[in-house]
Short mmCIF file of C-alpha atoms in Angstrom, two decimals:
data_model
loop_
_atom_site.label_atom_id
_atom_site.label_comp_id
_atom_site.label_asym_id
_atom_site.label_seq_id
_atom_site.Cartn_x
_atom_site.Cartn_y
_atom_site.Cartn_z
CA MET A 634 94.23 52.91 113.73
CA PRO A 635 93.99 52.85 117.58
CA SER A 636 96.69 50.81 119.28
CA HIS A 637 94.30 48.77 121.43
CA LEU A 638 92.95 47.10 118.30
CA SER A 639 96.32 46.13 116.87
CA ALA A 640 98.68 45.51 119.72
CA ASP A 641 100.84 43.22 117.59
CA ARG A 642 101.49 45.86 114.93
CA PRO A 643 104.41 48.27 115.07
CA ALA A 644 103.41 51.86 115.68
CA ALA A 645 103.50 54.01 112.57
CA GLN A 646 106.09 56.75 112.68
CA PRO A 647 104.79 60.12 111.53
CA PRO A 648 106.72 61.75 108.75
CA GLY A 649 109.01 64.61 109.54
CA ARG A 650 107.10 67.83 110.20
CA GLY A 651 109.42 69.77 107.92
CA SER A 652 108.83 67.46 104.96
CA VAL A 653 105.05 67.68 105.44
CA GLU A 654 105.23 71.48 105.63
CA ALA A 655 107.19 71.49 102.36
CA LEU A 656 104.55 69.31 100.71
CA ILE A 657 101.80 71.61 101.97
CA SER A 658 103.59 74.66 100.54
CA GLN A 659 104.08 72.95 97.19
CA ALA A 660 100.43 71.85 97.05
CA ARG A 661 99.21 75.36 97.83
CA ARG A 662 101.49 76.94 95.23
CA LEU A 663 100.24 74.47 92.65
CA LYS A 664 96.66 75.18 93.68
CA GLY A 665 97.28 78.89 93.14
CA ASP A 666 98.72 78.24 89.67
CA VAL A 667 95.75 76.07 88.68
CA ASP A 668 93.32 78.68 90.01
CA ALA A 669 95.04 81.32 87.87
CA VAL A 670 94.61 79.14 84.80
CA ARG A 671 90.97 78.58 85.76
CA ARG A 672 90.33 82.33 85.93
CA ASP A 673 91.86 82.71 82.48
CA THR A 674 89.35 80.21 81.07
CA GLN A 675 86.26 82.20 82.11
CA SER A 676 83.73 81.95 79.28
CA ASP A 677 80.05 82.35 78.48
CA GLY A 678 79.72 78.59 77.94
CA ALA A 679 79.46 78.87 74.17
CA ASP A 680 82.85 77.33 73.39
CA PRO A 681 83.09 73.58 74.19
CA GLN A 682 86.89 73.76 74.29
CA GLU A 683 86.77 76.43 77.02
CA ARG A 684 84.13 74.47 78.94
CA TRP A 685 86.42 71.42 78.76
CA GLN A 686 89.42 73.37 80.07
CA ARG A 687 87.42 74.95 82.87
CA ALA A 688 85.97 71.59 83.98
CA LEU A 689 89.48 70.09 84.16
CA CYS A 690 90.64 73.05 86.23
CA ASP A 691 87.70 72.61 88.61
CA LEU A 692 88.52 68.92 89.01
CA ALA A 693 92.21 69.65 89.64
CA LEU A 694 91.34 72.30 92.23
CA THR A 695 88.99 69.91 94.04
CA GLN A 696 91.69 67.24 94.22
CA LEU A 697 94.34 69.74 95.34
CA GLU A 698 92.05 71.07 98.07
CA ASP A 699 91.56 67.54 99.33
CA LEU A 700 95.31 66.96 99.22
CA ASP A 701 95.84 70.14 101.24
CA VAL A 702 93.42 68.91 103.91
CA HIS A 703 94.96 65.43 104.06
CA LEU A 704 98.43 66.89 104.44
CA ALA A 705 97.20 69.18 107.22
CA GLN A 706 95.74 66.17 109.05
CA LEU A 707 99.00 64.31 108.53
CA ARG A 708 100.90 67.22 110.07
CA GLU A 709 98.57 67.38 113.09
CA GLY A 710 98.85 63.64 113.69
CA PRO A 711 96.17 61.07 114.53
CA PRO A 712 93.28 61.95 116.85
CA PRO A 713 93.67 60.98 120.53
CA VAL A 714 92.85 57.39 121.38
CA PRO A 715 90.04 56.91 123.94
CA ASP A 716 90.92 55.05 127.13
CA ALA A 717 88.43 52.23 126.53
CA PRO A 718 87.40 50.63 123.25
CA ALA A 719 83.71 50.96 124.03
CA ALA A 720 83.86 54.57 125.14
CA PRO A 721 81.17 56.57 123.34
CA PRO A 722 82.21 59.68 121.46
CA PRO A 723 81.99 62.97 123.31
CA ARG A 724 78.45 64.24 123.13
CA THR A 725 79.44 67.73 122.21
CA VAL A 726 78.85 69.51 118.96
CA PRO A 727 82.16 70.01 117.13
CA PRO A 728 82.90 73.52 115.93
CA ALA A 729 81.42 74.26 112.51
CA PRO A 730 84.01 74.05 109.77
CA ARG A 731 85.21 77.30 108.30
CA ARG A 732 83.50 78.46 105.12
CA GLY A 733 85.21 76.60 102.29
CA SER A 734 86.92 74.16 104.66
CA LEU A 735 87.13 70.53 103.60
CA LEU A 736 87.98 69.09 107.01
CA SER A 737 84.51 67.57 107.28
CA ARG A 738 85.18 65.45 104.18
CA VAL A 739 87.27 62.81 105.95
CA GLY A 740 86.08 60.91 109.01
CA SER A 741 86.92 57.65 110.75
CA ALA A 742 85.01 54.91 112.53
CA GLU A 743 85.63 51.71 114.49
CA TRP A 744 83.19 48.89 115.13
CA ASN A 745 84.03 46.44 117.94
CA LEU A 746 82.48 43.11 117.04
CA LEU A 747 83.01 41.68 120.53
CA THR A 748 81.06 44.40 122.33
CA ASP A 749 78.91 45.55 119.37
CA GLU A 750 79.95 49.11 120.12
CA ALA A 751 81.04 51.81 117.67
CA SER A 752 83.21 54.89 117.79
CA TRP A 753 82.93 57.74 115.25
CA SER A 754 85.04 60.82 114.75
CA GLY A 755 83.34 64.21 114.78
CA GLU A 756 84.07 64.58 111.06
CA LEU A 757 82.09 61.45 110.27
CA TYR A 758 79.05 62.94 112.01
CA GLU A 759 79.44 65.94 109.69
CA ILE A 760 79.71 63.77 106.59
CA LEU A 761 76.64 61.69 107.39
CA GLY A 762 74.63 64.65 108.69
CA ARG A 763 74.10 63.03 112.10
CA ASP A 764 73.61 64.80 115.41
CA PRO A 765 76.94 64.54 117.28
CA ALA A 766 74.96 63.98 120.48
CA ALA A 767 73.46 60.78 119.07
CA PRO A 768 75.24 57.45 119.54
CA PRO A 769 77.17 56.13 116.51
CA LEU A 770 75.41 53.54 114.40
CA THR A 771 76.43 49.91 114.56
CA LEU A 772 77.30 47.97 111.42
CA ASP A 773 73.77 46.57 111.40
CA GLU A 774 72.29 50.08 111.62
CA LEU A 775 74.65 51.73 109.13
CA PRO A 776 72.70 50.64 105.99
CA SER A 777 69.73 52.70 107.18
CA LEU A 778 71.65 55.83 106.06
CA VAL A 779 72.63 54.38 102.70
CA HIS A 780 70.73 54.95 99.47
CA GLU A 781 68.44 51.99 98.84
CA GLU A 782 70.18 51.09 95.56
CA ASP A 783 73.60 51.01 97.24
CA ARG A 784 72.74 48.95 100.34
CA PRO A 785 73.62 45.59 98.72
CA LYS A 786 77.03 46.99 97.77
CA LEU A 787 77.77 48.11 101.35
CA THR A 788 76.54 44.79 102.77
CA ALA A 789 78.80 42.85 100.41
CA MET A 790 81.84 44.96 101.28
CA VAL A 791 81.33 44.61 105.03
CA THR A 792 80.62 40.87 104.75
CA ASP A 793 83.78 40.26 102.72
CA CYS A 794 85.77 42.23 105.28
CA LEU A 795 84.42 40.45 108.35
CA ILE A 796 84.27 36.91 106.99
CA ASP A 797 87.08 36.76 104.40
CA ALA A 798 89.29 39.51 105.90
CA LYS A 799 89.23 41.47 102.65
CA PRO A 800 90.04 45.19 102.76
CA ILE A 801 87.15 47.56 102.06
CA ASP A 802 87.53 49.97 99.19
CA GLY A 803 84.33 51.21 97.62
CA GLU A 804 81.78 53.98 97.31
CA PHE A 805 78.13 54.34 98.17
CA ARG A 806 75.60 57.10 98.51
CA VAL A 807 74.16 58.22 101.83
CA VAL A 808 70.90 60.11 102.29
CA ARG A 809 71.31 62.66 105.03
CA PRO A 810 68.40 63.61 107.32
CA VAL A 811 67.87 66.91 105.49
CA GLY A 812 67.32 64.92 102.28
CA ASP A 813 70.48 65.68 100.33
CA VAL A 814 72.50 62.81 98.90
CA ARG A 815 76.26 62.56 99.37
CA THR A 816 78.77 60.13 97.86
CA VAL A 817 81.09 58.49 100.39
CA HIS A 818 84.28 56.55 99.69
CA MET A 819 85.00 53.98 102.39
CA MET A 820 88.37 52.33 103.00
CA GLY A 821 88.93 49.92 105.87
CA GLU A 822 90.18 46.55 107.02
CA PRO A 823 89.48 43.97 109.72
CA VAL A 824 91.46 43.80 112.94
CA LEU A 825 92.16 40.23 113.94
CA ALA A 826 92.26 38.82 117.43
CA ALA A 827 95.00 36.51 118.67
CA ASP A 828 93.06 33.43 117.54
CA GLY A 829 92.73 34.82 114.02
CA SER A 830 89.09 35.76 114.32
CA THR A 831 87.85 39.23 113.41
CA ALA A 832 87.68 41.36 116.54
CA SER A 833 86.77 44.70 114.99
CA MET A 834 86.73 46.72 111.83
CA TRP A 835 88.06 50.18 111.28
CA ALA A 836 87.44 52.47 108.31
CA VAL A 837 88.14 55.90 106.93
CA LEU A 838 85.20 57.50 105.15
CA ARG A 839 85.64 60.37 102.74
CA ASP A 840 82.97 62.63 101.27
CA VAL A 841 83.81 62.61 97.56
CA SER A 842 80.59 64.26 96.38
CA GLU A 843 82.29 67.36 94.99
CA LEU A 844 85.05 65.30 93.43
CA ARG A 845 82.54 63.09 91.64
CA ARG A 846 80.57 66.16 90.59
CA SER A 847 83.74 67.60 89.06
CA GLN A 848 84.52 64.30 87.35
CA ARG A 849 80.99 64.16 85.93
CA ALA A 850 81.43 67.70 84.67
CA VAL A 851 84.69 66.69 82.98
CA SER A 852 83.02 63.63 81.46
CA GLU A 853 80.06 65.67 80.25
CA THR A 854 82.26 68.35 78.73
CA ARG A 855 84.42 65.66 77.10
CA GLU A 856 81.32 64.14 75.53
CA SER A 857 80.07 67.60 74.59
CA LEU A 858 83.41 68.42 73.00
CA GLN A 859 83.38 65.14 71.07
CA ARG A 860 79.87 65.87 69.83
CA HIS A 861 80.92 69.38 68.91
CA ARG A 862 83.94 68.09 67.00
CA HIS A 863 81.84 65.50 65.19
CA ARG A 864 79.26 68.14 64.30
CA ALA A 865 82.00 70.53 63.18
CA GLN A 866 83.57 67.82 61.00
CA THR A 867 80.21 67.03 59.45
CA GLU A 868 79.44 70.70 58.82
CA HIS A 869 82.90 71.21 57.35
CA ARG A 870 82.44 68.31 54.96
CA LEU A 871 79.02 69.63 53.90
CA ALA A 872 80.41 73.14 53.46
CA VAL A 873 83.26 71.85 51.26
CA GLU A 874 80.90 69.76 49.15
CA LEU A 875 78.48 72.65 48.74
CA GLN A 876 81.24 75.07 47.85
CA GLU A 877 82.72 72.70 45.28
CA SER A 878 79.31 72.12 43.71
CA VAL A 879 78.59 75.84 43.36
CA LEU A 880 81.86 77.44 42.30
CA PRO A 881 82.71 77.18 38.59
CA PRO A 882 84.16 73.76 37.79
CA TRP A 883 86.76 75.05 35.35
CA ARG A 884 90.41 75.01 36.30
CA GLY A 885 93.20 76.70 34.47
CA SER A 886 92.29 79.13 31.68
CA LEU A 887 88.85 79.79 30.20
CA ARG A 888 87.85 81.92 27.20
CA LEU A 889 84.44 83.59 27.03
CA PRO A 890 82.44 83.91 24.90
CA HIS A 891 83.24 80.62 23.24
CA GLN A 892 82.54 82.02 19.75
CA GLY A 893 83.91 85.16 18.12
CA PRO A 894 87.27 86.88 17.83
CA GLU A 895 86.79 89.24 20.79
CA THR A 896 87.05 87.18 23.99
CA LEU A 897 88.18 87.35 27.58
CA ASP A 898 91.03 85.13 28.73
CA LEU A 899 90.00 84.12 32.27
CA ALA A 900 91.64 82.52 35.30
CA ALA A 901 90.44 82.29 38.90
CA HIS A 902 91.54 80.79 42.19
CA TYR A 903 90.11 80.15 45.66
CA LEU A 904 92.57 80.64 48.54
CA PRO A 905 91.47 78.80 51.71
CA SER A 906 92.09 80.03 55.23
CA ALA A 907 94.81 78.48 57.37
CA SER A 908 92.07 76.82 59.44
CA SER A 909 90.20 74.28 57.35
CA ALA A 910 87.16 74.81 59.59
CA LEU A 911 86.76 78.43 58.48
CA ILE A 912 85.19 77.89 55.06
CA GLY A 913 83.43 81.14 54.27
CA GLY A 914 81.01 82.51 51.73
CA ASP A 915 83.53 83.80 49.17
CA TRP A 916 82.81 83.17 45.50
CA TYR A 917 83.98 83.95 42.00
CA ASP A 918 82.08 83.40 38.79
CA ALA A 919 82.33 83.82 35.02
CA LEU A 920 79.35 83.06 32.81
CA GLU A 921 78.58 83.50 29.12
CA LEU A 922 75.17 85.15 28.69
CA ALA A 923 72.61 84.65 25.96
CA ASP A 924 73.53 87.82 24.03
CA GLY A 925 77.23 86.89 23.86
CA SER A 926 78.30 89.13 26.76
CA THR A 927 80.17 87.77 29.77
CA LEU A 928 79.20 88.03 33.44
CA LEU A 929 82.07 88.42 35.92
CA SER A 930 81.47 88.52 39.67
CA VAL A 931 83.17 88.05 43.01
CA GLY A 932 81.61 88.34 46.42
CA ASP A 933 81.68 87.44 50.06
CA LEU A 934 78.90 86.58 52.49
CA THR A 935 79.60 87.03 56.21
CA GLY A 936 80.06 83.98 58.40
CA HIS A 937 81.63 80.56 58.07
CA GLY A 938 80.50 77.00 57.60
CA VAL A 939 77.35 75.59 56.08
CA ALA A 940 75.29 78.72 56.77
CA ALA A 941 77.73 80.91 54.85
CA THR A 942 78.23 78.51 51.92
CA SER A 943 74.48 77.85 51.58
CA GLY A 944 73.81 81.59 51.62
CA MET A 945 76.54 82.08 49.04
CA ALA A 946 74.98 79.36 46.88
CA MET A 947 71.60 81.11 47.08
CA LEU A 948 73.06 84.50 46.07
CA LEU A 949 75.17 83.06 43.28
CA GLY A 950 72.25 81.09 41.88
CA ALA A 951 70.02 84.17 41.95
CA LEU A 952 72.76 86.28 40.36
CA ARG A 953 73.22 83.82 37.49
CA GLY A 954 69.49 83.54 36.87
CA MET A 955 68.87 87.27 36.81
CA ALA A 956 71.94 87.88 34.65
CA MET A 957 70.75 85.29 32.11
CA ALA A 958 67.43 87.17 31.99
CA GLY A 959 69.30 90.30 30.89
CA THR A 960 69.33 92.22 34.18
CA GLU A 961 71.94 94.98 34.28
CA PRO A 962 74.49 95.00 37.13
CA GLY A 963 72.97 97.93 39.07
CA GLN A 964 69.46 96.46 39.09
CA LEU A 965 70.87 93.04 39.75
CA MET A 966 72.52 94.31 42.94
CA SER A 967 69.25 95.89 44.12
CA TRP A 968 67.41 92.60 43.75
CA LEU A 969 70.21 90.66 45.48
CA ASN A 970 69.94 93.10 48.38
CA GLN A 971 66.19 92.56 48.51
CA LEU A 972 66.71 88.80 48.47
CA LEU A 973 69.26 88.88 51.29
CA ASP A 974 67.12 91.29 53.30
CA ALA A 975 64.20 88.82 53.13
CA THR A 976 66.13 85.73 54.31
CA VAL A 977 65.31 84.17 57.66
CA GLN A 978 68.87 84.36 58.95
CA PRO A 979 70.19 87.92 58.65
CA ALA A 980 73.54 88.27 56.93
CA LEU A 981 75.62 90.84 55.12
CA GLY A 982 77.35 90.43 51.81
CA SER A 983 79.63 92.36 49.51
CA ALA A 984 79.96 91.85 45.77
CA VAL A 985 81.14 93.20 42.44
CA CYS A 986 79.18 92.36 39.29
CA CYS A 987 80.51 93.16 35.81
CA ARG A 988 79.04 92.67 32.34
CA TYR A 989 81.49 92.73 29.46
CA ARG A 990 80.24 93.24 25.91
CA PRO A 991 82.91 92.06 23.46
CA ASP A 992 81.46 93.82 20.41
CA THR A 993 82.00 97.27 21.98
CA ARG A 994 84.65 96.27 24.55
CA THR A 995 82.66 98.02 27.28
CA LEU A 996 82.43 96.94 30.88
CA SER A 997 79.31 97.84 32.89
CA TRP A 998 79.63 97.17 36.60
CA ALA A 999 78.18 97.80 40.06
CA GLN A 1000 79.39 97.09 43.54
CA ALA A 1001 77.93 96.51 47.00
CA GLY A 1002 80.46 97.57 49.62
CA HIS A 1003 83.19 95.64 47.84
CA PRO A 1004 86.74 96.47 46.68
CA ALA A 1005 86.60 97.92 43.17
CA PRO A 1006 88.17 96.06 40.22
CA LEU A 1007 91.75 96.94 39.28
CA LEU A 1008 92.54 97.80 35.65
CA PHE A 1009 96.06 97.23 34.31
CA ARG A 1010 97.15 98.75 31.02
CA ASP A 1011 100.60 99.24 29.45
CA GLY A 1012 102.53 98.30 32.59
CA THR A 1013 100.55 100.48 35.02
CA GLY A 1014 97.50 99.85 37.14
CA ARG A 1015 94.67 101.84 38.69
CA THR A 1016 91.56 101.29 40.74
CA LEU A 1017 88.30 101.88 38.89
CA GLN A 1018 86.16 104.67 40.28
CA ALA A 1019 83.44 102.87 42.21
CA PRO A 1020 79.76 103.76 41.80
CA ASP A 1021 77.70 104.10 44.99
CA GLY A 1022 76.51 100.91 46.63
CA VAL A 1023 76.07 99.69 50.21
CA LEU A 1024 76.56 96.19 51.57
CA LEU A 1025 73.95 93.65 50.56
CA GLY A 1026 71.46 93.16 53.36
CA ALA A 1027 72.49 96.36 55.16
CA THR A 1028 69.34 98.36 54.40
CA THR A 1029 65.95 97.79 52.84
CA GLY A 1030 65.27 99.26 49.42
CA ALA A 1031 68.87 100.21 48.64
CA THR A 1032 69.68 101.37 45.11
CA TYR A 1033 72.96 100.78 43.32
CA GLU A 1034 74.58 102.99 40.73
CA GLN A 1035 76.25 101.56 37.66
CA ALA A 1036 79.49 102.60 36.00
CA GLU A 1037 80.88 101.91 32.54
CA VAL A 1038 84.44 101.79 31.28
CA ALA A 1039 85.88 101.17 27.82
CA LEU A 1040 88.53 98.47 27.60
CA GLU A 1041 91.29 97.94 25.08
CA PRO A 1042 93.05 94.83 23.76
CA GLY A 1043 95.62 93.68 26.28
CA ASP A 1044 93.84 95.25 29.27
CA LEU A 1045 93.76 93.18 32.42
CA LEU A 1046 90.99 93.24 35.03
CA LEU A 1047 91.59 91.88 38.54
CA LEU A 1048 88.64 91.22 40.86
CA HIS A 1049 89.12 89.87 44.39
CA THR A 1050 87.42 89.46 47.76
CA GLY A 1051 88.61 90.92 51.05
CA GLY A 1052 91.54 89.41 52.91
CA LEU A 1053 93.49 88.55 49.77
CA VAL A 1054 96.68 89.86 51.37
CA PRO A 1055 96.77 88.60 55.01
CA GLY A 1056 97.40 91.25 57.64
CA HIS A 1057 96.87 94.17 55.27
CA SER A 1058 94.06 96.72 55.05
CA GLY A 1059 92.06 97.32 51.90
CA ALA A 1060 94.24 100.25 50.83
CA GLU A 1061 97.44 98.29 51.50
CA THR A 1062 96.11 95.35 49.49
CA MET A 1063 95.27 97.61 46.55
CA SER A 1064 98.74 99.16 46.64
CA ARG A 1065 100.45 95.78 46.76
CA LEU A 1066 98.41 94.47 43.83
CA LEU A 1067 98.99 97.60 41.76
CA ASP A 1068 102.74 97.12 42.25
CA LEU A 1069 102.41 93.90 40.22
CA ALA A 1070 101.62 95.87 37.05
CA PRO A 1071 105.09 95.44 35.41
CA ARG A 1072 104.96 91.70 35.96
CA PHE A 1073 101.43 91.50 34.52
CA ASP A 1074 102.63 93.40 31.45
CA GLU A 1075 105.25 90.72 30.80
CA ALA A 1076 102.80 87.83 31.32
CA ARG A 1077 101.35 86.10 28.26
CA THR A 1078 98.09 84.75 29.69
CA ALA A 1079 95.58 85.37 32.46
CA GLN A 1080 96.78 82.15 34.08
CA ASP A 1081 100.32 83.59 34.26
CA CYS A 1082 98.95 86.72 35.93
CA LEU A 1083 96.94 84.66 38.40
CA ARG A 1084 100.02 82.63 39.25
CA THR A 1085 101.83 85.88 40.03
CA VAL A 1086 99.05 86.97 42.41
CA VAL A 1087 99.03 83.63 44.22
CA GLU A 1088 102.82 83.64 44.57
CA GLU A 1089 102.70 87.15 45.97
CA CYS A 1090 99.66 86.84 48.27
CA GLY A 1091 98.66 83.22 48.65
CA GLU A 1092 101.59 81.52 50.36
CA THR A 1093 101.16 83.32 53.69
CA GLU A 1094 98.77 81.73 56.19
CA ARG A 1095 95.51 83.65 56.20
CA GLU A 1096 92.76 84.00 58.79
CA ASN A 1097 89.99 84.06 56.17
CA ASP A 1098 89.53 82.60 52.74
CA ALA A 1099 89.63 84.76 49.61
CA CYS A 1100 88.99 84.60 45.86
CA VAL A 1101 90.70 86.26 42.92
CA LEU A 1102 89.51 86.47 39.30
CA VAL A 1103 91.67 87.69 36.41
CA ALA A 1104 90.24 88.66 32.99
CA ARG A 1105 92.42 89.69 30.07
CA VAL A 1106 91.02 91.29 26.92
CA THR A 1107 92.43 89.46 23.91
CA ALA A 1108 93.31 91.24 20.67
#
């Protein structure tokens, strides 16, 4: 504040130049670190979390740039004081700020109430978009630059300052001559004469338009992220409910068919992914058919969330209906492919479908781009030779071959979806499961065998969910 307006105040001592230089260096290093983080959060805008991080980085950079400018002004010291309080500002155009410079964001002004004269810094002319050759506006003229909605706010602040000696600290919008609107933060206080009356008012005005824009962006991304999280939670709940309503309700062991001496001892398990949000389209199923045979199937539809579980529900419902009508596995796969190919939202699926006839102990099966069933007998295991079959939904009019294998009492079938063993390829998964053959041979029930699989493969955190179905031919 100029000394001629506060003769009774002690002169402020500038901070040591070395300490200011150190602060400037620290601020610039921090700005570089934040900018590096900002570059790492480049995204296409699809992920709300990344948008949130980027908005925070933008806000931090804006504030650090302002801090850098303020420190530079602090290092350079206050502007020179004019010889007379009423001296008009130099009628010369100040040099244009460098590209990216923020020096024009902070300006100062003084209004002498005794002479009704004003003094503006060159930076204030830049902020308000005024011609530096024009005289500064008086306090009565200043509202003409302010947005109509904000004029009462400015009037109240100035009145409180001049009459009640209250400091000014508030924001208002100014409409510059070119038509753009800027947000200005004004801080000031009255300067009292010897008799206690208000002699003048001084103020520092800061263009905070970019800062407020950054803060709005942060607020908008925060709200967007909250909406995204709420939507994700809702979709997750719907996906869980849909999955639970579609997958077989039985837990523990199941024997099919319910009548007759020749049955399958069954056990199945769903292994969720480590992230509860990634509920996929994996399924397992066992169903007794009208002729006494048993349908066994596992499959996986691409994607996660409600779309994947609803698509899985559609496929599983169609599979059950066609199987109850007597459709053989190969033809059943062809019709499932046709169904998936005709859906509005394109998707791919893989599946294995088996039909076990207990009277002949034969297993007819087909597959669509899915891992083949494993057959364990007498302490050893092997992968069944897979008939030809492409992924469901991959091509129109695909046909699927069908294979048949004879089973014996005590045989164990293991069906599973991809990703059963986290971090392992399909071949590695097969090898690891086949190594369990001696333990399966010692197990008494399908549930015991399933427990062995879960202990071996299910305790490690997995990126995707998986299903496993075990069927043991009883004597």
